[in-house]
């Protein structure tokens, strides 16, 4: 769900323009070139023909390097997933590969070229395919695209055996054997969509002030006891009783070192990596 930028005066949707800060003028697309920043404010430029020559030639083949136990790939390297189907005449080979990977619980690590880039991918079997087992292609991040966990500061802390046992009880009480995504919904999206519908109908959205930060420290033992007690009583635990202490979140993605286009979309900006495109 996204919102558009409008002119507050007349409600017209705004258009994006590129401005040169040196000349202070709008630059049309036919006067733009692409460049790579190799040092601070220093660029080497490329013509469209040179950029085309740099691209990896797309192939229809997926070159399998080796097979590994499926669980050996850390999910932190997962990027995007794609459903694969067989080409005409390749149905038997497709089913054979999918069946073998499923029965051996192994996945294939392979290379794949598309859209001018080379990707490292993992092929894995899936039971969700039509007519039986199918294949999912999971694109993976390269090693230099993932930040090492060692960059995240984690202070030393003593964990007592009594705390561990209490936490284990909580884990056992809320353990499920399978993950069912249909049990979860995006409540925030539903709420925003409902507010949008109210605005379309000419109604106002009720606004509430943000609650002030209490700054209190959560006692983990008391939180676990409260949670276990609520589970036994069959009632939901209030969020204020079990909320963990605030934690600093570090993105797993490595920071980009390339000079990205300032007009890149928010999604691409968020997901860009150190590898030059």
PDB file of C-alpha atoms in Angstrom:
ATOM      1  CA  UNK A   1       0.000   0.000   0.000  1.00  0.00           C
ATOM      2  CA  UNK A   2       1.450   3.340  -1.025  1.00  0.00           C
ATOM      3  CA  UNK A   3       0.370   6.962  -1.154  1.00  0.00           C
ATOM      4  CA  UNK A   4       1.050   9.515  -3.869  1.00  0.00           C
ATOM      5  CA  UNK A   5       2.422  13.019  -3.383  1.00  0.00           C
ATOM      6  CA  UNK A   6      -0.112  15.687  -4.346  1.00  0.00           C
ATOM      7  CA  UNK A   7      -0.096  19.469  -4.566  1.00  0.00           C
ATOM      8  CA  UNK A   8      -1.842  20.621  -1.386  1.00  0.00           C
ATOM      9  CA  UNK A   9      -3.265  23.643  -3.235  1.00  0.00           C
ATOM     10  CA  UNK A  10      -5.161  21.806  -5.996  1.00  0.00           C
ATOM     11  CA  UNK A  11      -4.793  18.080  -5.247  1.00  0.00           C
ATOM     12  CA  UNK A  12      -2.926  17.306  -8.488  1.00  0.00           C
ATOM     13  CA  UNK A  13      -0.428  14.463  -8.426  1.00  0.00           C
ATOM     14  CA  UNK A  14       3.137  15.736  -8.544  1.00  0.00           C
ATOM     15  CA  UNK A  15       5.712  14.717 -11.145  1.00  0.00           C
ATOM     16  CA  UNK A  16       9.318  13.914 -10.401  1.00  0.00           C
ATOM     17  CA  UNK A  17      12.069  16.015 -11.943  1.00  0.00           C
ATOM     18  CA  UNK A  18      15.847  15.784 -11.823  1.00  0.00           C
ATOM     19  CA  UNK A  19      17.698  18.951 -10.880  1.00  0.00           C
ATOM     20  CA  UNK A  20      21.416  19.615 -11.240  1.00  0.00           C
ATOM     21  CA  UNK A  21      22.509  21.303  -7.990  1.00  0.00           C
ATOM     22  CA  UNK A  22      25.559  22.834  -9.686  1.00  0.00           C
ATOM     23  CA  UNK A  23      23.724  24.540 -12.532  1.00  0.00           C
ATOM     24  CA  UNK A  24      20.432  24.761 -10.622  1.00  0.00           C
ATOM     25  CA  UNK A  25      18.420  23.640 -13.647  1.00  0.00           C
ATOM     26  CA  UNK A  26      16.067  20.802 -14.516  1.00  0.00           C
ATOM     27  CA  UNK A  27      17.818  18.061 -16.517  1.00  0.00           C
ATOM     28  CA  UNK A  28      15.738  16.224 -19.168  1.00  0.00           C
ATOM     29  CA  UNK A  29      16.296  12.498 -19.642  1.00  0.00           C
ATOM     30  CA  UNK A  30      17.989  12.894 -23.013  1.00  0.00           C
ATOM     31  CA  UNK A  31      20.787  14.796 -21.246  1.00  0.00           C
ATOM     32  CA  UNK A  32      21.397  12.166 -18.559  1.00  0.00           C
ATOM     33  CA  UNK A  33      24.228   9.646 -18.452  1.00  0.00           C
ATOM     34  CA  UNK A  34      25.130   6.964 -15.930  1.00  0.00           C
ATOM     35  CA  UNK A  35      28.280   6.964 -13.850  1.00  0.00           C
ATOM     36  CA  UNK A  36      29.996   4.948 -11.132  1.00  0.00           C
ATOM     37  CA  UNK A  37      31.358   6.788  -8.093  1.00  0.00           C
ATOM     38  CA  UNK A  38      34.873   5.386  -7.526  1.00  0.00           C
ATOM     39  CA  UNK A  39      35.859   8.132  -5.039  1.00  0.00           C
ATOM     40  CA  UNK A  40      34.087  10.952  -3.221  1.00  0.00           C
ATOM     41  CA  UNK A  41      32.325  13.069  -5.890  1.00  0.00           C
ATOM     42  CA  UNK A  42      34.406  11.410  -8.638  1.00  0.00           C
ATOM     43  CA  UNK A  43      32.670   9.392 -11.325  1.00  0.00           C
ATOM     44  CA  UNK A  44      33.571   7.333 -14.355  1.00  0.00           C
ATOM     45  CA  UNK A  45      30.809   7.539 -16.971  1.00  0.00           C
ATOM     46  CA  UNK A  46      29.430   4.936 -19.356  1.00  0.00           C
ATOM     47  CA  UNK A  47      27.533   5.119 -22.633  1.00  0.00           C
ATOM     48  CA  UNK A  48      24.396   2.996 -23.128  1.00  0.00           C
ATOM     49  CA  UNK A  49      26.418   0.717 -25.424  1.00  0.00           C
ATOM     50  CA  UNK A  50      29.106   0.216 -22.773  1.00  0.00           C
ATOM     51  CA  UNK A  51      26.502  -0.550 -20.137  1.00  0.00           C
ATOM     52  CA  UNK A  52      24.904  -3.103 -22.452  1.00  0.00           C
ATOM     53  CA  UNK A  53      28.277  -4.778 -22.958  1.00  0.00           C
ATOM     54  CA  UNK A  54      28.752  -5.030 -19.186  1.00  0.00           C
ATOM     55  CA  UNK A  55      25.523  -6.942 -18.692  1.00  0.00           C
ATOM     56  CA  UNK A  56      25.538 -10.696 -18.249  1.00  0.00           C
ATOM     57  CA  UNK A  57      23.873 -12.405 -21.201  1.00  0.00           C
ATOM     58  CA  UNK A  58      20.577 -13.955 -20.168  1.00  0.00           C
ATOM     59  CA  UNK A  59      20.226 -17.714 -20.526  1.00  0.00           C
ATOM     60  CA  UNK A  60      17.321 -20.084 -20.120  1.00  0.00           C
ATOM     61  CA  UNK A  61      19.541 -22.603 -18.348  1.00  0.00           C
ATOM     62  CA  UNK A  62      19.970 -23.050 -14.610  1.00  0.00           C
ATOM     63  CA  UNK A  63      23.475 -24.397 -14.051  1.00  0.00           C
ATOM     64  CA  UNK A  64      23.452 -26.672 -10.988  1.00  0.00           C
ATOM     65  CA  UNK A  65      26.767 -26.649  -9.098  1.00  0.00           C
ATOM     66  CA  UNK A  66      26.021 -29.130  -6.316  1.00  0.00           C
ATOM     67  CA  UNK A  67      23.394 -30.514  -3.942  1.00  0.00           C
ATOM     68  CA  UNK A  68      23.354 -29.811  -0.214  1.00  0.00           C
ATOM     69  CA  UNK A  69      21.118 -30.658   2.752  1.00  0.00           C
ATOM     70  CA  UNK A  70      18.204 -28.270   2.520  1.00  0.00           C
ATOM     71  CA  UNK A  71      18.563 -26.877   6.046  1.00  0.00           C
ATOM     72  CA  UNK A  72      22.222 -25.937   5.532  1.00  0.00           C
ATOM     73  CA  UNK A  73      21.392 -22.640   3.814  1.00  0.00           C
ATOM     74  CA  UNK A  74      20.886 -19.926   6.412  1.00  0.00           C
ATOM     75  CA  UNK A  75      17.596 -18.067   5.650  1.00  0.00           C
ATOM     76  CA  UNK A  76      19.467 -14.772   6.110  1.00  0.00           C
ATOM     77  CA  UNK A  77      20.738 -15.374   2.556  1.00  0.00           C
ATOM     78  CA  UNK A  78      17.208 -15.735   1.107  1.00  0.00           C
ATOM     79  CA  UNK A  79      16.178 -13.009  -1.338  1.00  0.00           C
ATOM     80  CA  UNK A  80      13.169 -13.797  -3.559  1.00  0.00           C
ATOM     81  CA  UNK A  81      11.285 -16.989  -4.374  1.00  0.00           C
ATOM     82  CA  UNK A  82       9.938 -18.011  -7.788  1.00  0.00           C
ATOM     83  CA  UNK A  83       7.808 -20.978  -8.836  1.00  0.00           C
ATOM     84  CA  UNK A  84       9.406 -22.981 -11.638  1.00  0.00           C
ATOM     85  CA  UNK A  85       7.521 -24.931 -14.274  1.00  0.00           C
ATOM     86  CA  UNK A  86       8.831 -27.310 -16.966  1.00  0.00           C
ATOM     87  CA  UNK A  87       9.365 -26.330 -20.587  1.00  0.00           C
ATOM     88  CA  UNK A  88       7.455 -28.258 -23.220  1.00  0.00           C
ATOM     89  CA  UNK A  89       8.869 -31.749 -23.343  1.00  0.00           C
ATOM     90  CA  UNK A  90      10.678 -31.391 -20.028  1.00  0.00           C
ATOM     91  CA  UNK A  91       7.908 -32.615 -17.768  1.00  0.00           C
ATOM     92  CA  UNK A  92       9.554 -35.948 -16.886  1.00  0.00           C
ATOM     93  CA  UNK A  93      12.951 -34.430 -16.046  1.00  0.00           C
ATOM     94  CA  UNK A  94      11.202 -31.776 -13.959  1.00  0.00           C
ATOM     95  CA  UNK A  95       9.217 -34.322 -11.947  1.00  0.00           C
ATOM     96  CA  UNK A  96      12.306 -36.512 -11.522  1.00  0.00           C
ATOM     97  CA  UNK A  97      14.440 -33.696 -10.108  1.00  0.00           C
ATOM     98  CA  UNK A  98      11.658 -32.507  -7.815  1.00  0.00           C
ATOM     99  CA  UNK A  99      10.971 -36.017  -6.512  1.00  0.00           C
ATOM    100  CA  UNK A 100      14.649 -36.774  -5.866  1.00  0.00           C
ATOM    101  CA  UNK A 101      15.174 -33.518  -3.961  1.00  0.00           C
ATOM    102  CA  UNK A 102      12.067 -34.151  -1.885  1.00  0.00           C
ATOM    103  CA  UNK A 103      12.921 -37.749  -0.993  1.00  0.00           C
ATOM    104  CA  UNK A 104      16.554 -36.944  -0.159  1.00  0.00           C
ATOM    105  CA  UNK A 105      15.651 -33.661   1.579  1.00  0.00           C
ATOM    106  CA  UNK A 106      18.314 -31.886  -0.450  1.00  0.00           C
ATOM    107  CA  UNK A 107      18.416 -28.652  -2.411  1.00  0.00           C
ATOM    108  CA  UNK A 108      20.406 -27.681  -5.487  1.00  0.00           C
ATOM    109  CA  UNK A 109      22.696 -24.650  -5.518  1.00  0.00           C
ATOM    110  CA  UNK A 110      22.967 -23.201  -9.006  1.00  0.00           C
ATOM    111  CA  UNK A 111      23.760 -20.136 -11.132  1.00  0.00           C
ATOM    112  CA  UNK A 112      21.243 -18.298 -13.256  1.00  0.00           C
ATOM    113  CA  UNK A 113      21.604 -15.248 -15.509  1.00  0.00           C
ATOM    114  CA  UNK A 114      18.745 -12.819 -16.153  1.00  0.00           C
ATOM    115  CA  UNK A 115      18.138  -9.064 -16.483  1.00  0.00           C
ATOM    116  CA  UNK A 116      21.839  -8.425 -17.056  1.00  0.00           C
ATOM    117  CA  UNK A 117      22.940 -10.035 -13.793  1.00  0.00           C
ATOM    118  CA  UNK A 118      24.140 -13.403 -12.574  1.00  0.00           C
ATOM    119  CA  UNK A 119      22.339 -14.889  -9.605  1.00  0.00           C
ATOM    120  CA  UNK A 120      23.133 -17.647  -7.169  1.00  0.00           C
ATOM    121  CA  UNK A 121      19.948 -19.636  -6.596  1.00  0.00           C
ATOM    122  CA  UNK A 122      18.708 -22.578  -4.588  1.00  0.00           C
ATOM    123  CA  UNK A 123      16.245 -25.053  -6.068  1.00  0.00           C
ATOM    124  CA  UNK A 124      14.046 -26.833  -3.554  1.00  0.00           C
ATOM    125  CA  UNK A 125      11.077 -29.176  -3.742  1.00  0.00           C
ATOM    126  CA  UNK A 126       7.583 -28.045  -2.792  1.00  0.00           C
ATOM    127  CA  UNK A 127       4.411 -30.042  -2.133  1.00  0.00           C
ATOM    128  CA  UNK A 128       2.213 -27.084  -3.093  1.00  0.00           C
ATOM    129  CA  UNK A 129       2.579 -27.609  -6.861  1.00  0.00           C
ATOM    130  CA  UNK A 130      -0.301 -28.651  -9.090  1.00  0.00           C
ATOM    131  CA  UNK A 131      -0.420 -32.419  -9.641  1.00  0.00           C
ATOM    132  CA  UNK A 132       2.301 -33.262  -7.138  1.00  0.00           C
ATOM    133  CA  UNK A 133       5.723 -32.080  -6.083  1.00  0.00           C
ATOM    134  CA  UNK A 134       7.154 -28.970  -7.803  1.00  0.00           C
ATOM    135  CA  UNK A 135      10.294 -26.835  -7.709  1.00  0.00           C
ATOM    136  CA  UNK A 136      10.823 -23.420  -6.126  1.00  0.00           C
ATOM    137  CA  UNK A 137      13.788 -21.275  -7.179  1.00  0.00           C
ATOM    138  CA  UNK A 138      15.046 -19.183  -4.282  1.00  0.00           C
ATOM    139  CA  UNK A 139      17.464 -16.428  -5.264  1.00  0.00           C
ATOM    140  CA  UNK A 140      20.226 -16.022  -2.694  1.00  0.00           C
ATOM    141  CA  UNK A 141      22.386 -13.130  -1.606  1.00  0.00           C
ATOM    142  CA  UNK A 142      26.134 -13.277  -2.144  1.00  0.00           C
ATOM    143  CA  UNK A 143      28.378 -13.400   0.916  1.00  0.00           C
ATOM    144  CA  UNK A 144      29.414  -9.742   0.570  1.00  0.00           C
ATOM    145  CA  UNK A 145      25.760  -8.672   0.506  1.00  0.00           C
ATOM    146  CA  UNK A 146      25.106  -9.876   4.059  1.00  0.00           C
ATOM    147  CA  UNK A 147      26.481  -8.115   7.117  1.00  0.00           C
ATOM    148  CA  UNK A 148      28.317 -10.314   9.620  1.00  0.00           C
ATOM    149  CA  UNK A 149      26.447 -10.790  12.882  1.00  0.00           C
ATOM    150  CA  UNK A 150      29.648  -9.837  14.693  1.00  0.00           C
ATOM    151  CA  UNK A 151      28.902  -6.195  13.826  1.00  0.00           C
ATOM    152  CA  UNK A 152      25.924  -6.242  16.191  1.00  0.00           C
ATOM    153  CA  UNK A 153      27.008  -5.431  19.770  1.00  0.00           C
ATOM    154  CA  UNK A 154      25.570  -7.931  22.270  1.00  0.00           C
ATOM    155  CA  UNK A 155      26.603  -7.251  25.878  1.00  0.00           C
ATOM    156  CA  UNK A 156      27.321 -10.169  28.202  1.00  0.00           C
ATOM    157  CA  UNK A 157      24.413 -11.252  30.402  1.00  0.00           C
ATOM    158  CA  UNK A 158      23.988 -14.044  32.924  1.00  0.00           C
ATOM    159  CA  UNK A 159      21.121 -16.454  32.288  1.00  0.00           C
ATOM    160  CA  UNK A 160      20.055 -18.481  35.316  1.00  0.00           C
ATOM    161  CA  UNK A 161      18.880 -22.079  35.020  1.00  0.00           C
ATOM    162  CA  UNK A 162      15.524 -21.220  36.613  1.00  0.00           C
ATOM    163  CA  UNK A 163      14.910 -18.613  33.931  1.00  0.00           C
ATOM    164  CA  UNK A 164      15.775 -21.097  31.194  1.00  0.00           C
ATOM    165  CA  UNK A 165      13.348 -23.701  32.558  1.00  0.00           C
ATOM    166  CA  UNK A 166      10.566 -21.134  32.852  1.00  0.00           C
ATOM    167  CA  UNK A 167      11.181 -19.965  29.296  1.00  0.00           C
ATOM    168  CA  UNK A 168      11.087 -23.586  28.087  1.00  0.00           C
ATOM    169  CA  UNK A 169       7.636 -23.994  29.633  1.00  0.00           C
ATOM    170  CA  UNK A 170       6.390 -20.988  27.692  1.00  0.00           C
ATOM    171  CA  UNK A 171       7.902 -22.323  24.469  1.00  0.00           C
ATOM    172  CA  UNK A 172       6.244 -25.716  24.960  1.00  0.00           C
ATOM    173  CA  UNK A 173       2.845 -24.153  25.627  1.00  0.00           C
ATOM    174  CA  UNK A 174       2.771 -22.140  22.416  1.00  0.00           C
ATOM    175  CA  UNK A 175       4.606 -24.582  20.116  1.00  0.00           C
ATOM    176  CA  UNK A 176       2.967 -25.590  16.823  1.00  0.00           C
ATOM    177  CA  UNK A 177       4.135 -28.377  14.507  1.00  0.00           C
ATOM    178  CA  UNK A 178       3.528 -26.455  11.274  1.00  0.00           C
ATOM    179  CA  UNK A 179       3.445 -22.876  10.018  1.00  0.00           C
ATOM    180  CA  UNK A 180       0.087 -21.884   8.551  1.00  0.00           C
ATOM    181  CA  UNK A 181       0.374 -18.422   6.946  1.00  0.00           C
ATOM    182  CA  UNK A 182      -3.418 -18.145   6.610  1.00  0.00           C
ATOM    183  CA  UNK A 183      -3.604 -17.775  10.396  1.00  0.00           C
ATOM    184  CA  UNK A 184      -1.861 -14.412  10.163  1.00  0.00           C
ATOM    185  CA  UNK A 185      -3.195 -11.220   8.631  1.00  0.00           C
ATOM    186  CA  UNK A 186      -1.738  -7.759   8.164  1.00  0.00           C
ATOM    187  CA  UNK A 187      -3.869  -5.967  10.752  1.00  0.00           C
ATOM    188  CA  UNK A 188      -2.168  -2.633  10.101  1.00  0.00           C
ATOM    189  CA  UNK A 189      -2.946  -2.824   6.373  1.00  0.00           C
ATOM    190  CA  UNK A 190      -6.577  -3.726   7.105  1.00  0.00           C
ATOM    191  CA  UNK A 191      -6.896  -0.798   9.514  1.00  0.00           C
ATOM    192  CA  UNK A 192      -5.348   1.654   7.038  1.00  0.00           C
ATOM    193  CA  UNK A 193      -7.574   0.355   4.228  1.00  0.00           C
ATOM    194  CA  UNK A 194     -10.644   0.819   6.433  1.00  0.00           C
ATOM    195  CA  UNK A 195      -9.589   4.395   7.212  1.00  0.00           C
ATOM    196  CA  UNK A 196      -9.085   5.063   3.495  1.00  0.00           C
ATOM    197  CA  UNK A 197     -12.594   3.806   2.770  1.00  0.00           C
ATOM    198  CA  UNK A 198     -13.902   6.122   5.497  1.00  0.00           C
ATOM    199  CA  UNK A 199     -12.156   9.075   3.884  1.00  0.00           C
ATOM    200  CA  UNK A 200     -13.573   8.136   0.459  1.00  0.00           C
ATOM    201  CA  UNK A 201     -17.032   8.078   2.016  1.00  0.00           C
ATOM    202  CA  UNK A 202     -16.450  11.602   3.322  1.00  0.00           C
ATOM    203  CA  UNK A 203     -15.890  10.689   6.954  1.00  0.00           C
ATOM    204  CA  UNK A 204     -13.055  11.853   9.165  1.00  0.00           C
ATOM    205  CA  UNK A 205     -10.363   9.638  10.650  1.00  0.00           C
ATOM    206  CA  UNK A 206     -10.131   9.746  14.436  1.00  0.00           C
ATOM    207  CA  UNK A 207      -6.623  10.667  15.523  1.00  0.00           C
ATOM    208  CA  UNK A 208      -5.094   9.692  18.852  1.00  0.00           C
ATOM    209  CA  UNK A 209      -1.995  11.128  20.523  1.00  0.00           C
ATOM    210  CA  UNK A 210       0.964   8.759  20.723  1.00  0.00           C
ATOM    211  CA  UNK A 211       1.449   7.254  24.198  1.00  0.00           C
ATOM    212  CA  UNK A 212       4.396   8.666  26.108  1.00  0.00           C
ATOM    213  CA  UNK A 213       7.440   6.455  26.589  1.00  0.00           C
ATOM    214  CA  UNK A 214       7.531   5.089  30.123  1.00  0.00           C
ATOM    215  CA  UNK A 215      11.218   4.216  30.046  1.00  0.00           C
ATOM    216  CA  UNK A 216      10.673   1.339  32.489  1.00  0.00           C
ATOM    217  CA  UNK A 217      12.831  -1.798  32.398  1.00  0.00           C
ATOM    218  CA  UNK A 218      11.013  -5.079  31.826  1.00  0.00           C
ATOM    219  CA  UNK A 219      11.636  -7.841  34.394  1.00  0.00           C
ATOM    220  CA  UNK A 220      11.914 -10.887  32.131  1.00  0.00           C
ATOM    221  CA  UNK A 221      11.118 -13.387  34.890  1.00  0.00           C
ATOM    222  CA  UNK A 222       7.942 -11.547  35.853  1.00  0.00           C
ATOM    223  CA  UNK A 223       6.967 -11.254  32.183  1.00  0.00           C
ATOM    224  CA  UNK A 224       7.413 -15.005  31.655  1.00  0.00           C
ATOM    225  CA  UNK A 225       5.430 -15.815  34.788  1.00  0.00           C
ATOM    226  CA  UNK A 226       2.612 -13.507  33.668  1.00  0.00           C
ATOM    227  CA  UNK A 227       2.605 -15.070  30.228  1.00  0.00           C
ATOM    228  CA  UNK A 228       2.500 -18.615  31.573  1.00  0.00           C
ATOM    229  CA  UNK A 229      -0.231 -17.667  33.995  1.00  0.00           C
ATOM    230  CA  UNK A 230      -2.366 -16.169  31.248  1.00  0.00           C
ATOM    231  CA  UNK A 231      -1.916 -19.246  29.040  1.00  0.00           C
ATOM    232  CA  UNK A 232      -3.096 -21.508  31.853  1.00  0.00           C
ATOM    233  CA  UNK A 233      -6.060 -19.252  32.520  1.00  0.00           C
ATOM    234  CA  UNK A 234      -6.977 -19.266  28.841  1.00  0.00           C
ATOM    235  CA  UNK A 235      -6.890 -15.535  28.408  1.00  0.00           C
ATOM    236  CA  UNK A 236      -4.641 -13.409  26.177  1.00  0.00           C
ATOM    237  CA  UNK A 237      -1.733 -11.672  27.871  1.00  0.00           C
ATOM    238  CA  UNK A 238      -1.719  -7.900  27.729  1.00  0.00           C
ATOM    239  CA  UNK A 239       1.080  -6.560  25.601  1.00  0.00           C
ATOM    240  CA  UNK A 240       2.399  -4.377  28.395  1.00  0.00           C
ATOM    241  CA  UNK A 241       3.032  -7.488  30.534  1.00  0.00           C
ATOM    242  CA  UNK A 242       5.160  -9.407  28.069  1.00  0.00           C
ATOM    243  CA  UNK A 243       6.669  -6.770  25.823  1.00  0.00           C
ATOM    244  CA  UNK A 244      10.447  -7.227  25.594  1.00  0.00           C
ATOM    245  CA  UNK A 245      12.811  -4.417  26.376  1.00  0.00           C
ATOM    246  CA  UNK A 246      13.555  -2.176  23.373  1.00  0.00           C
ATOM    247  CA  UNK A 247      16.291  -3.594  21.152  1.00  0.00           C
ATOM    248  CA  UNK A 248      18.421  -1.949  18.514  1.00  0.00           C
ATOM    249  CA  UNK A 249      17.618  -3.434  15.107  1.00  0.00           C
ATOM    250  CA  UNK A 250      20.428  -3.921  12.612  1.00  0.00           C
ATOM    251  CA  UNK A 251      19.684  -4.673   8.948  1.00  0.00           C
ATOM    252  CA  UNK A 252      21.163  -7.973   7.762  1.00  0.00           C
ATOM    253  CA  UNK A 253      21.794  -6.449   4.358  1.00  0.00           C
ATOM    254  CA  UNK A 254      25.224  -4.987   3.766  1.00  0.00           C
ATOM    255  CA  UNK A 255      25.282  -1.246   3.087  1.00  0.00           C
ATOM    256  CA  UNK A 256      25.638  -0.208  -0.540  1.00  0.00           C
ATOM    257  CA  UNK A 257      28.903   1.369  -1.637  1.00  0.00           C
ATOM    258  CA  UNK A 258      27.810   2.245  -5.154  1.00  0.00           C
ATOM    259  CA  UNK A 259      26.445   5.613  -6.235  1.00  0.00           C
ATOM    260  CA  UNK A 260      22.797   4.707  -6.629  1.00  0.00           C
ATOM    261  CA  UNK A 261      20.488   6.833  -8.721  1.00  0.00           C
ATOM    262  CA  UNK A 262      18.755   9.345  -6.446  1.00  0.00           C
ATOM    263  CA  UNK A 263      15.432   8.513  -8.067  1.00  0.00           C
ATOM    264  CA  UNK A 264      15.543   4.794  -7.230  1.00  0.00           C
ATOM    265  CA  UNK A 265      12.317   3.478  -5.785  1.00  0.00           C
ATOM    266  CA  UNK A 266      11.952   3.093  -2.047  1.00  0.00           C
ATOM    267  CA  UNK A 267      11.964  -0.696  -2.370  1.00  0.00           C
ATOM    268  CA  UNK A 268      15.143  -0.818  -4.400  1.00  0.00           C
ATOM    269  CA  UNK A 269      16.809   1.702  -2.094  1.00  0.00           C
ATOM    270  CA  UNK A 270      15.966  -0.436   0.862  1.00  0.00           C
ATOM    271  CA  UNK A 271      17.231  -3.629  -0.764  1.00  0.00           C
ATOM    272  CA  UNK A 272      20.291  -2.386  -2.636  1.00  0.00           C
ATOM    273  CA  UNK A 273      23.565  -4.198  -1.986  1.00  0.00           C
ATOM    274  CA  UNK A 274      27.299  -3.614  -2.269  1.00  0.00           C
ATOM    275  CA  UNK A 275      27.471  -5.239  -5.686  1.00  0.00           C
ATOM    276  CA  UNK A 276      27.536  -2.714  -8.547  1.00  0.00           C
ATOM    277  CA  UNK A 277      24.689  -3.138 -10.966  1.00  0.00           C
TER     278      UNK A 277
END
